Coordinates of C-alpha atoms (C1' of nucleotides) in Angstrom, one line a residue:
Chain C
X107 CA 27.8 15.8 30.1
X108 CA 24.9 16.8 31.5
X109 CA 22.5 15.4 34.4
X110 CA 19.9 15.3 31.8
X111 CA 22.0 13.5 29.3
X112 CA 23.0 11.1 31.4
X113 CA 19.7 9.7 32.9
X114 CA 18.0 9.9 28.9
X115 CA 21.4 7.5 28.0
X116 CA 21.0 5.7 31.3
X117 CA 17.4 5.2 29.5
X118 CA 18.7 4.0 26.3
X119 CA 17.5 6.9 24.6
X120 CA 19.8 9.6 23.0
X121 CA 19.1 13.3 23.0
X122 CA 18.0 15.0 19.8
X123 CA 20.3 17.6 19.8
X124 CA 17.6 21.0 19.0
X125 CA 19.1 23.9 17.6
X126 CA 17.3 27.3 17.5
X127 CA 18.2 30.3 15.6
X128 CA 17.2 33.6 16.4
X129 CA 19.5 35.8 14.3
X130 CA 17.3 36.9 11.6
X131 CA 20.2 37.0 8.9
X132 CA 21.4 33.0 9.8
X133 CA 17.5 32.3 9.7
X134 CA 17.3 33.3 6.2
X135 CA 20.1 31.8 5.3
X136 CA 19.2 28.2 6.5
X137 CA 15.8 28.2 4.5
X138 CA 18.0 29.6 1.8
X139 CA 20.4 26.9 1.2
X140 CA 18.2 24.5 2.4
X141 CA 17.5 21.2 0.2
X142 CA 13.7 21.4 1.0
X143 CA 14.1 25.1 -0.7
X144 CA 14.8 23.4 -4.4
X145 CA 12.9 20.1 -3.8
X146 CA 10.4 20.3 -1.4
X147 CA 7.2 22.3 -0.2
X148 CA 9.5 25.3 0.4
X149 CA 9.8 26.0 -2.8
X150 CA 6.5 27.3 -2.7
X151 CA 7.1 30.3 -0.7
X152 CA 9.3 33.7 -2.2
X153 CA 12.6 34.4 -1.7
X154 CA 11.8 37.7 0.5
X155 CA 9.5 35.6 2.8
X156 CA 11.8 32.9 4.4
X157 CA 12.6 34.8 7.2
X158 CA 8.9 34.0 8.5
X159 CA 9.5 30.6 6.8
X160 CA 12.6 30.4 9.0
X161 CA 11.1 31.6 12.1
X162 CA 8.0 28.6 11.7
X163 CA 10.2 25.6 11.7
X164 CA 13.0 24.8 13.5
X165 CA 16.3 22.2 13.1
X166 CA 16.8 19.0 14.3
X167 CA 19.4 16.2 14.5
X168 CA 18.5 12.9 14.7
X169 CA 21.3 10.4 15.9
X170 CA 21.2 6.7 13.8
X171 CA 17.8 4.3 15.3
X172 CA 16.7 7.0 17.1
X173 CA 12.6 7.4 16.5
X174 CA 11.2 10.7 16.2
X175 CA 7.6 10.0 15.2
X176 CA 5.2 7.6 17.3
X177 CA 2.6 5.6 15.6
X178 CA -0.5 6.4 17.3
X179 CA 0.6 9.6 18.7
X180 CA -1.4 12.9 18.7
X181 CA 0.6 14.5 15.9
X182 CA 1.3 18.1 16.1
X183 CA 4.2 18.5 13.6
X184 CA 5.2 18.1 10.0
X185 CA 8.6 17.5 9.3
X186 CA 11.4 18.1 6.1
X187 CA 14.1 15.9 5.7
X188 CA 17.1 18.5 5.1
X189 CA 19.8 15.8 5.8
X190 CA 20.6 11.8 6.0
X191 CA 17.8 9.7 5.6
X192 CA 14.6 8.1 7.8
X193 CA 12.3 5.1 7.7
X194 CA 8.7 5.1 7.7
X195 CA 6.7 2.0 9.1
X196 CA 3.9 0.3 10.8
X197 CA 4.2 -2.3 13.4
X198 CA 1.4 -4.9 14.4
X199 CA 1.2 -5.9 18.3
X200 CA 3.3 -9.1 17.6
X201 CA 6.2 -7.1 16.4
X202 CA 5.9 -7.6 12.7
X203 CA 6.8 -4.4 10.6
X204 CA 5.9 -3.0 7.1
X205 CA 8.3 -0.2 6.4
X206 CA 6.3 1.7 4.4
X207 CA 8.7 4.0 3.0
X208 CA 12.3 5.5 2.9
X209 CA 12.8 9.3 3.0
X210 CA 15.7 11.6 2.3
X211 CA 17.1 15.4 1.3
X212 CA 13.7 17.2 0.6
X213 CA 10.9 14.8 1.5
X214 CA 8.2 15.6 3.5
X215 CA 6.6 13.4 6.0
X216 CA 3.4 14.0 8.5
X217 CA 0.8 14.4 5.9
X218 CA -0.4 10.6 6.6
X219 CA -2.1 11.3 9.8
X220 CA -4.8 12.9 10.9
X221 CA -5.0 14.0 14.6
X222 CA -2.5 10.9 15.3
X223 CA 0.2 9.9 13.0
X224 CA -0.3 6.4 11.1
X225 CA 2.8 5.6 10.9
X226 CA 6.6 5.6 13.0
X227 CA 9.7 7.1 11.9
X228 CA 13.1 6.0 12.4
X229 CA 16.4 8.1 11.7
X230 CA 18.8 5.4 9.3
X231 CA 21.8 7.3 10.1
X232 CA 22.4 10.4 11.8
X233 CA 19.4 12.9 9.7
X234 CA 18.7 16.2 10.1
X235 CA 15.0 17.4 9.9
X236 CA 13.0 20.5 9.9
X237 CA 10.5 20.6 12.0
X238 CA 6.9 22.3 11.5
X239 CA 4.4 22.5 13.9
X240 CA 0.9 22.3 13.0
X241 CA 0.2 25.4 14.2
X242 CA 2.6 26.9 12.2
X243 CA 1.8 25.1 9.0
X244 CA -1.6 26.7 9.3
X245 CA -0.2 30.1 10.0
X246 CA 1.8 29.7 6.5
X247 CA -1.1 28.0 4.5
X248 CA -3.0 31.2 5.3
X249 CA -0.8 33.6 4.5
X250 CA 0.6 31.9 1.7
X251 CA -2.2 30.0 -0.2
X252 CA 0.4 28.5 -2.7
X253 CA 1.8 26.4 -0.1
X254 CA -1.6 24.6 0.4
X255 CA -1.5 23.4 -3.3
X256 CA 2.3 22.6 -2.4
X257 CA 0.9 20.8 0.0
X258 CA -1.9 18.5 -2.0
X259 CA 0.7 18.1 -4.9
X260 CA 3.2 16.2 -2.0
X261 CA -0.1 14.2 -1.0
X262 CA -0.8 13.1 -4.9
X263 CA 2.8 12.1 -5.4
X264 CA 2.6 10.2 -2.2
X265 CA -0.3 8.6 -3.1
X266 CA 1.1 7.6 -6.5
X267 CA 4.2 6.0 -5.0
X268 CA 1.4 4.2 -2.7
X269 CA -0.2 2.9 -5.0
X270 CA 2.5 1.0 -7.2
X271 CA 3.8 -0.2 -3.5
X272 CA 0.3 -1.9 -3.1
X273 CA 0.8 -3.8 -6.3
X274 CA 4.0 -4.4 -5.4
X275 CA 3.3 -6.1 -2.0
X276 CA -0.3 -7.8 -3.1
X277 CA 0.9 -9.0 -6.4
X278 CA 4.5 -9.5 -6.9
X279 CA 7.0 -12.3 -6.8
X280 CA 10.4 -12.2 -4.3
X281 CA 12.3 -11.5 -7.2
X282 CA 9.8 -8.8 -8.8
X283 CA 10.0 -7.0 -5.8
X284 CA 13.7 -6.9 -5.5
X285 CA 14.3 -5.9 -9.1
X286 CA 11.5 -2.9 -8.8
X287 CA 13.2 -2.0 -5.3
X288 CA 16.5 -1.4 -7.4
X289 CA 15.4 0.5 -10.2
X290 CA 13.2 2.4 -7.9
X291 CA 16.9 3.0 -6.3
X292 CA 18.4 3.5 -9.8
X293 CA 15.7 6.4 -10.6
X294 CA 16.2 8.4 -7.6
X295 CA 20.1 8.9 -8.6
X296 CA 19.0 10.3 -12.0
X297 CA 15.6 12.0 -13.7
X298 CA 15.7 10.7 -17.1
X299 CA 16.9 7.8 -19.2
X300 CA 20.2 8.1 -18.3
X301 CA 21.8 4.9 -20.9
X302 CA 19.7 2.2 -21.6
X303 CA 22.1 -0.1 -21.5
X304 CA 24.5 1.2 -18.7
X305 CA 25.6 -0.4 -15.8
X306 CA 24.3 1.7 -12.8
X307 CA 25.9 1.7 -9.7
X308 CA 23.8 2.0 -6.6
X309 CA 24.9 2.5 -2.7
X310 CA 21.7 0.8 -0.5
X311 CA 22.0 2.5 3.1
X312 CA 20.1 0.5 4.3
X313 CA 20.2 -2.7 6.3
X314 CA 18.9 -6.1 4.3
X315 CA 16.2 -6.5 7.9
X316 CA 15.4 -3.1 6.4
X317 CA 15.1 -3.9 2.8
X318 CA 12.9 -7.3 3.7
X319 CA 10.6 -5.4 6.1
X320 CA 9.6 -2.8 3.0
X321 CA 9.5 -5.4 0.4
X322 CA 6.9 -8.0 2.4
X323 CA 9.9 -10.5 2.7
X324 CA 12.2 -12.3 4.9
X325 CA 15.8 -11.0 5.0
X326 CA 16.9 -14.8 4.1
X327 CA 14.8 -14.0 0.7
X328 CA 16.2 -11.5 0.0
X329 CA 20.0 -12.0 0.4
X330 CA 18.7 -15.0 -1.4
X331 CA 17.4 -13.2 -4.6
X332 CA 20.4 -10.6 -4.7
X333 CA 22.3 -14.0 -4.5
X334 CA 20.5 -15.2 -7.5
X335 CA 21.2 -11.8 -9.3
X336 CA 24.2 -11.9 -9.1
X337 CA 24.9 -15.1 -10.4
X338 CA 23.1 -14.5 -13.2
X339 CA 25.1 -11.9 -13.8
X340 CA 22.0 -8.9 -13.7
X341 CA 23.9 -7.2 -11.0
X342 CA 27.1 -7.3 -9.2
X343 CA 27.6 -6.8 -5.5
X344 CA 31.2 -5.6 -3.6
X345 CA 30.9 -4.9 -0.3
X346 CA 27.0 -4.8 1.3
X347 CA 25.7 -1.4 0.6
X348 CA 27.4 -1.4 -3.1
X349 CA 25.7 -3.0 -5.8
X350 CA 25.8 -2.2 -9.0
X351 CA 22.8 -3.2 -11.9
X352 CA 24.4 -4.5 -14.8
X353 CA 21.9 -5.6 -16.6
X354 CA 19.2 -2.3 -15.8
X355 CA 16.8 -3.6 -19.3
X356 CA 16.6 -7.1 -17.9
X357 CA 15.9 -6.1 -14.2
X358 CA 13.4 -3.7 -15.4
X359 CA 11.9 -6.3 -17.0
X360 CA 11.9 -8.4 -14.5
X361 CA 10.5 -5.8 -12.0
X362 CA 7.3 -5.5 -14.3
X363 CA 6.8 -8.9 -14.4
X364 CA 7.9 -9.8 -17.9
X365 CA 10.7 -11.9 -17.6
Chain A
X109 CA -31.9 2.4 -30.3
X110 CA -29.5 5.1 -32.3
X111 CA -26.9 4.3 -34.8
X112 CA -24.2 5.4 -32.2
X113 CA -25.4 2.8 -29.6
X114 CA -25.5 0.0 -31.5
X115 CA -22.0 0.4 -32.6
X116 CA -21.1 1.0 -29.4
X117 CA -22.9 -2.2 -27.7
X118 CA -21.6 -3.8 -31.1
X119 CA -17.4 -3.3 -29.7
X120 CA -18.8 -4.5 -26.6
X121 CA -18.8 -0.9 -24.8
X122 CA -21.9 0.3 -23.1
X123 CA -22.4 3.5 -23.5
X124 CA -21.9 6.0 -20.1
X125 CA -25.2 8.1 -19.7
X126 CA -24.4 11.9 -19.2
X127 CA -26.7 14.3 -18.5
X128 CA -26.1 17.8 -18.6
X129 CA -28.5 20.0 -16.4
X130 CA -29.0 23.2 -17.6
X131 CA -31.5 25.2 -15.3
X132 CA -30.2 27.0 -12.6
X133 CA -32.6 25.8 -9.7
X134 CA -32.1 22.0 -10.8
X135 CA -28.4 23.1 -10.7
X136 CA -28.9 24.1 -7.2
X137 CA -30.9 21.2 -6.3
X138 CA -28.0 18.6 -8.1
X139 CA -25.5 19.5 -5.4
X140 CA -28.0 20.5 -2.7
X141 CA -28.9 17.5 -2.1
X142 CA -26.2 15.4 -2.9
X143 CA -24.4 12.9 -0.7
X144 CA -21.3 14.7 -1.7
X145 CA -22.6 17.5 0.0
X146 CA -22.6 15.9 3.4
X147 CA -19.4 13.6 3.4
X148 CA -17.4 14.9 0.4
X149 CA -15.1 17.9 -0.5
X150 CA -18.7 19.9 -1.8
X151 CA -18.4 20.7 2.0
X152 CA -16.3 23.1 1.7
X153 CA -18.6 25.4 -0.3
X154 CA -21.2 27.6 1.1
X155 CA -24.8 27.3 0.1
X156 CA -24.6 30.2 -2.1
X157 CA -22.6 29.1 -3.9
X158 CA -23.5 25.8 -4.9
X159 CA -24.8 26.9 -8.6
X160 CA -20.8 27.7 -9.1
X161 CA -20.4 24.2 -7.7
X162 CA -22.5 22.9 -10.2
X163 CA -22.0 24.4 -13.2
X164 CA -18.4 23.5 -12.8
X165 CA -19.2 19.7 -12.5
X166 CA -21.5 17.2 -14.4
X167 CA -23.2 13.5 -13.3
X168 CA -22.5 10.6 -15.1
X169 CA -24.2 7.4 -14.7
X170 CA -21.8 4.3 -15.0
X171 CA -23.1 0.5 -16.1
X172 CA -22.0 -2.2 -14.0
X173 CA -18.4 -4.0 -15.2
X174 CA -18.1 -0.2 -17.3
X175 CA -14.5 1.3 -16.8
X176 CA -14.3 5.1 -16.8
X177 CA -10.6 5.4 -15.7
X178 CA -7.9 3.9 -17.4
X179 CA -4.6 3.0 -15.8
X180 CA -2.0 5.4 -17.5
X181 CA -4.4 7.7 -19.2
X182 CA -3.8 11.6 -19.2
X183 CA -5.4 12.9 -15.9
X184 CA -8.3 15.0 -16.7
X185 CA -10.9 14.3 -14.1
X186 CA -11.8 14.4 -10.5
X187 CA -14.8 12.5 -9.5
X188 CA -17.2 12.3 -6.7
X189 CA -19.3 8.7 -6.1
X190 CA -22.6 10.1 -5.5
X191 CA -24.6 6.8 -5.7
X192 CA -23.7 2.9 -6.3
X193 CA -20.0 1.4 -5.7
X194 CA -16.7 1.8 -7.7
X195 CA -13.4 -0.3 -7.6
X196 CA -10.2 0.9 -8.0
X197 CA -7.0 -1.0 -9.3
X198 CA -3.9 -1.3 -10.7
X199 CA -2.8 -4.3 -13.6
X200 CA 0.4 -5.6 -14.2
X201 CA 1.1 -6.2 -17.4
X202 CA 0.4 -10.4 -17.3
X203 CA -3.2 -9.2 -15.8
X204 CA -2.3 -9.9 -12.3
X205 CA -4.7 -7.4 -10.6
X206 CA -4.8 -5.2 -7.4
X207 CA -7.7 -3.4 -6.6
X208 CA -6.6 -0.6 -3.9
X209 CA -9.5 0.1 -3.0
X210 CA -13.6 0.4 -3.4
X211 CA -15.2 3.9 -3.5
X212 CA -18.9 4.8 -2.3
X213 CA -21.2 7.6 -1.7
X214 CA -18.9 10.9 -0.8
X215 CA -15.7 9.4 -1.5
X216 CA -13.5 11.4 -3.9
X217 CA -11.6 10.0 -6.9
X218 CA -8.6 11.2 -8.4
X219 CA -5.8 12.6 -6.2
X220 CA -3.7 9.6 -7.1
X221 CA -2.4 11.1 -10.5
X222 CA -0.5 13.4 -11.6
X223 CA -0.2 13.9 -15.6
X224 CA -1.6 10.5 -16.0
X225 CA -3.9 8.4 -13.7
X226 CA -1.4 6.1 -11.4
X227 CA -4.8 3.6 -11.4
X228 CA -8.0 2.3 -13.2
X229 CA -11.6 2.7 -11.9
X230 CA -14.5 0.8 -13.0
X231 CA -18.1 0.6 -11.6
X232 CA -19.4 -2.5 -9.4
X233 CA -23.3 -2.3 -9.9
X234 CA -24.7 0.8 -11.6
X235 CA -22.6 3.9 -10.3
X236 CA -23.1 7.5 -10.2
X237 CA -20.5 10.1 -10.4
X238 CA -20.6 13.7 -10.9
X239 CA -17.2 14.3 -12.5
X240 CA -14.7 17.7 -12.1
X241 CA -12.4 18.8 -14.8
X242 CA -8.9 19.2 -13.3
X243 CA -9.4 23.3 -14.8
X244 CA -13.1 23.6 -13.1
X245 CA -11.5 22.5 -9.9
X246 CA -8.8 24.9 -9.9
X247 CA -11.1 27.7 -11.0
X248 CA -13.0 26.7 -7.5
X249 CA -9.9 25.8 -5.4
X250 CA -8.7 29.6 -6.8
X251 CA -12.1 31.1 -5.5
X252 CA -13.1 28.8 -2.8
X253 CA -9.1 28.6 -1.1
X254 CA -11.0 26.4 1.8
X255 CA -11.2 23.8 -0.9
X256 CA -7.8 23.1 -1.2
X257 CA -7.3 22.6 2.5
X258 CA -10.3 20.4 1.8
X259 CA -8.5 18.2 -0.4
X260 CA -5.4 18.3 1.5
X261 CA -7.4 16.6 4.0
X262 CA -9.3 13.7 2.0
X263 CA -5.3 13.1 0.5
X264 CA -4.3 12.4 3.8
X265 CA -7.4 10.7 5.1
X266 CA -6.5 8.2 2.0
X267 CA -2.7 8.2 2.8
X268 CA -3.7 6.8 6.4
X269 CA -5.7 4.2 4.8
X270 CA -3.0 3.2 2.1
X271 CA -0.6 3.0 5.1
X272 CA -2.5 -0.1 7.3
X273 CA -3.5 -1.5 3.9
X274 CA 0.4 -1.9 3.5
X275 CA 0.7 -3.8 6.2
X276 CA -1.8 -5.8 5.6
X277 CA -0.5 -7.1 1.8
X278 CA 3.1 -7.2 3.2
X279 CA 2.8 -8.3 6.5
X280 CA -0.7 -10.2 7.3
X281 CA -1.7 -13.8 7.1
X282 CA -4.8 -14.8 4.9
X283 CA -6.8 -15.3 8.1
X284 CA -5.6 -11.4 9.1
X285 CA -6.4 -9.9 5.9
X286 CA -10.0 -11.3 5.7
X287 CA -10.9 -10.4 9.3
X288 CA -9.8 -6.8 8.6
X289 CA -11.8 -6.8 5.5
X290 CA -14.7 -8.3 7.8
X291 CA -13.9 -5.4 10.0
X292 CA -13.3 -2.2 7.7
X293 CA -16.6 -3.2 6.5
X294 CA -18.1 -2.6 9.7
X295 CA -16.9 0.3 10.5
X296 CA -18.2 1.3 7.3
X297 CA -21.4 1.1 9.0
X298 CA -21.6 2.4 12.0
X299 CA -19.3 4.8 13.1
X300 CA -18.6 4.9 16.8
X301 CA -19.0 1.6 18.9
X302 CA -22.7 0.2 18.4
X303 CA -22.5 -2.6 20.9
X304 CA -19.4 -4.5 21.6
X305 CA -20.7 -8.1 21.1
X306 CA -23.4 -7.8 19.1
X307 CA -23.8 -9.6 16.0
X308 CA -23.0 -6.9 12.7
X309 CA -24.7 -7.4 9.5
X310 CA -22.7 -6.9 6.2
X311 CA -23.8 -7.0 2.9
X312 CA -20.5 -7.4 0.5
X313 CA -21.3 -6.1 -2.6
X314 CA -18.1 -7.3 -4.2
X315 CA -17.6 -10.8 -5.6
X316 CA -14.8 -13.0 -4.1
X317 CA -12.8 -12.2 -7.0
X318 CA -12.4 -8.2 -5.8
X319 CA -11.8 -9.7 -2.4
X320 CA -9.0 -11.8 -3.2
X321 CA -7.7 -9.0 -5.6
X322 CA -8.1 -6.5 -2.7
X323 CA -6.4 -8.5 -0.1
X324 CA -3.7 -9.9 -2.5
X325 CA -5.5 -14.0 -2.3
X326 CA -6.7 -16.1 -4.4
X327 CA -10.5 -16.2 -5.0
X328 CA -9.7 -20.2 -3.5
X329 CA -7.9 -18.7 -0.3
X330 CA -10.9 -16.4 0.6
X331 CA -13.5 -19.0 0.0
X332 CA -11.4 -21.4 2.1
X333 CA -11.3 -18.6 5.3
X334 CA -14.8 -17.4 5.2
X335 CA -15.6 -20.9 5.5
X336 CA -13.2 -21.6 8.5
X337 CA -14.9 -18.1 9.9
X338 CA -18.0 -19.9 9.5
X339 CA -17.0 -23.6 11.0
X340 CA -15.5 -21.8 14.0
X341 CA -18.7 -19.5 14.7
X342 CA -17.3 -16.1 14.4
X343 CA -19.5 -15.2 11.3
X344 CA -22.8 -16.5 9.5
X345 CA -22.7 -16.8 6.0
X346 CA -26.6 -16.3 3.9
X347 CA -26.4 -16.2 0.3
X348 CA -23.3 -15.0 -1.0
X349 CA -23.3 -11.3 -0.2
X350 CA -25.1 -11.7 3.1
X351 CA -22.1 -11.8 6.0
X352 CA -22.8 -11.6 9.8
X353 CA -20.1 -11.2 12.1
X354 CA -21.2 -13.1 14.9
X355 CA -18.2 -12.4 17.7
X356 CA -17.0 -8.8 16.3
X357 CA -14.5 -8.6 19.2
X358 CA -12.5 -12.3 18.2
X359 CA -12.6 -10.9 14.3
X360 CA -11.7 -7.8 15.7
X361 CA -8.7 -9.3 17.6
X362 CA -7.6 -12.0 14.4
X363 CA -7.5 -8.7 12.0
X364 CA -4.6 -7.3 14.9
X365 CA -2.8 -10.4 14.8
X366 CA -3.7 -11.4 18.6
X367 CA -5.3 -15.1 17.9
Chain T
dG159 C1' 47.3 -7.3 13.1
dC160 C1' 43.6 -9.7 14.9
dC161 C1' 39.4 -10.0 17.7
dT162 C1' 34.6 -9.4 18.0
dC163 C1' 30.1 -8.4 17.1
dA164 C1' 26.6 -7.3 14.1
dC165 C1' 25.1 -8.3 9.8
dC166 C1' 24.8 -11.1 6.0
dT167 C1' 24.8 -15.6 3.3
dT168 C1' 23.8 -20.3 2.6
dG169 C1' 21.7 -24.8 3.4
dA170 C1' 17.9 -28.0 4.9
dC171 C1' 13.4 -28.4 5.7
dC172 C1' 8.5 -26.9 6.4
dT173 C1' 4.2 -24.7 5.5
dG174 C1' 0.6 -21.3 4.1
dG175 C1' -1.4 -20.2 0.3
dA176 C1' -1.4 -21.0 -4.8
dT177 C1' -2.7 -24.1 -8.4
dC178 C1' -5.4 -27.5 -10.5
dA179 C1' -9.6 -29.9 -10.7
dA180 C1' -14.1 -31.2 -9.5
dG181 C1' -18.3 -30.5 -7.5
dT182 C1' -22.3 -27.3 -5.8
dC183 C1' -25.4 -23.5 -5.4
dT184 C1' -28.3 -19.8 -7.2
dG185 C1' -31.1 -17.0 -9.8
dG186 C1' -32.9 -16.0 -14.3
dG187 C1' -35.1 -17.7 -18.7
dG188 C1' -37.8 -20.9 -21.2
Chain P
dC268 C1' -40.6 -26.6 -13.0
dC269 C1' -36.4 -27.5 -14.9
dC270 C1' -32.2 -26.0 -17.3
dC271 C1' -28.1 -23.4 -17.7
dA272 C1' -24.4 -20.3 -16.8
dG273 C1' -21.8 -18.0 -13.7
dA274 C1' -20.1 -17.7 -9.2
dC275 C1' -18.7 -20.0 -5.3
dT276 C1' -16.9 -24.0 -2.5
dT277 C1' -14.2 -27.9 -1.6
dG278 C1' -10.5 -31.2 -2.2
dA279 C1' -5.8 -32.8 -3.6
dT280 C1' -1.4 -31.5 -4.6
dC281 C1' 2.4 -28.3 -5.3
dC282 C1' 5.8 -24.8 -4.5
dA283 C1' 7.6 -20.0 -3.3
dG284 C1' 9.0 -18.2 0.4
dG285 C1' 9.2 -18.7 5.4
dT286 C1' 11.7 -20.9 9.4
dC287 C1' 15.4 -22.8 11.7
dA288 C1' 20.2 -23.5 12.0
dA289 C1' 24.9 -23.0 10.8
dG290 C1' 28.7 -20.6 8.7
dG291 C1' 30.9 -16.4 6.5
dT292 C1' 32.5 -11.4 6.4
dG293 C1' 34.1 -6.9 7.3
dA294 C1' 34.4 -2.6 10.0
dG295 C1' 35.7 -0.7 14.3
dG296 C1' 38.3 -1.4 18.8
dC297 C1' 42.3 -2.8 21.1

DNA sequence: GCCTCACCTTGACCTGGATCAAGTCTGGGG
DNA sequence: CCCCAGACTTGATCCAGGTCAAGGTGAGGC
């Protein structure tokens, strides 16, 4: 191991381990069979460009807790998650924390910030990125206008999200919140209505501290109200990640405030 | 008063004023001298062009308590506020409310959708708008491609807002939430620091209700802290709407979490 | 296999803010 | 000037969820 290495694990901080390609063929290919190519703001740009899509961003891995964004900090990059998964939050002096999102394969992250970002991120396991400079975003919003309507669509649909969140934390009960945090989970396994009446099973990656902090709660609530679920036989739980909604009608309901 | 009206007034609708200019140097003049102009996305547009602007928009004038977007509705519209107030919310379907946010003079309405509207918008006092339909703005966006950038940035200028105002509903005490209300409306203001202990004059043009619905309280709770505010000294209260801050650095320190 | 540590669950109790119920103030109309 | 309605304030009480404090559990290391 390296003297470098050493002194940033000496410091409690692992390395992000940076990889740069400069072999034009691999640099295709990695845009090519990239996730962010079918889901994300890639997806804007032609096949036969990628190369100079390629040669504007660059990989990175991020081992598990590590932070990669600083609240507050002058923020010069946008980032694609290719890999794994990351938290989004804000902290108050005192410690408290609103996670104010989760992000995985294909979701975009740095467009809430303006010359500083407004929020931290967090890797939740190992989670590879790709990373865009500002300076190259602009390069690739000029040359390819598309991407700039790429880009506003991503805002919108962040927005959106937002704005059900706020509802969510201003308005809703413990148990509300839960039950909209799982079908929320449900949805992003599959698009459309898959059975109404089918169980669905979910895997939550996530810590419950993780969980309470993006729901406005106290871990104790809510290993409390998946407690309560369970017992009332709207989901069923085997081991911590794995739970499975068996009742998807009734905690739908529930998650809109009907029941 | 026509036919029309009465029926209208008769369902308990007022009717929205719309006026439709027609001649090219009023045109002009519309967007010329616009509050848009200065502070909203018409800045993107050169002066010579501002008849394109113009044609491609139209004002509306909005009674007080009127609602011109509906929660759910098929996206059509952008909007600018160019005159009066506007709230923003979201319903559950029991009628609990949340009003994300209030819009004035410049702000921009509408990037929160995407086929439908993810939120409803009513006026608070007489409002003006001058309204965009979603194909006028991509006819400009496609001939004015700063534009888009343009919006990019008002998206993420409301994404960092959204962001603290999660912390706030998930993660703030009632005491928190109304000194950061206290405070956003100062800063509303007057931009950069105007003094740092002078008394700030506010002039809430909201009733308690929208407070407690923007903050996630109960009209009781808000009532209950201005009036603490007020026992303690840190703000005077005249008539209902009429709020000084009296020690803007101990509000400014409660909103953080630090007292 | 079993130890251990980190994470989760459960229980007992407390409290901030909600709820319920009177007052009080204000401004517009007669 | 007084009355009235709507909006706000204040008080009494309640309760959902927070806090504090033990236990349980299961995945990785020895």
């Amino acid at each position: 191991m390296g003297v470098a290495a050493q002194q940033m694990l000496q410091a409690g901080r692992v390395p992000i381990i940076m990889t740069s390609t400069r072999i034009p063929d691999e640099i295709h290919d990695r845009c090519a069979h990239c996730i962010g190519r079918e889901h994300s703001i890639c997806n804007a740009i032609d096949d036969c460009d990628l190369a100079i899509l390629a040669s504007e961003s660059s990989k990175m891995t991020v081992p598990d807790g590590r932070s990669f964004i600083e609240e507050g900090e002058p923020a010069h990059d946008f980032f694609v998650v290719t890999g794994g998964r990351v938290k989004l939050f804000t902290l108050l002096p005192d410690g408290r924390r609103q996670i104010t999102g989760f992000a995985e394969g294909g979701d975009f992250l740095g467009l809430a910030a303006s010359t500083s970002y407004a929020f931290g991120a967090e890797a939740l396991g190992t989670a590879v990125l790709c990373r865009f400079p500002h300076a190259s975003m602009q390069r690739l919003t000029s040359r390819f206008p598309n991407l700039e309507h790429r880009l506003r669509q991503e805002a919108s649909r962040e927005l959106t999200l937002m704005q059900a969140r706020m509802t969510l934390l201003g308005r809703k009960t413990a148990r509300e919140r839960l039950a909209t945090f799982l079908m929320e989970r449900a949805r992003l396994l599959s698009a459309p209505v898959p059975e109404p009446h089918a169980p669905i099973e979910l895997d939550l990656p996530m810590p419950r501290t993780d969980i309470a902090d993006y729901l406005g709660l106290t871990i104790e609530t809510v290993s409390r109200v998946l407690s309560a679920f369970k017992r009332e036989g709207l989901i069923s739980i085997r081991g911590i990640t794995h739970i499975t909604i068996m009742q998807p009608d009734r905690i739908a309901a529930i998650a809109e405030g009907l029941e």
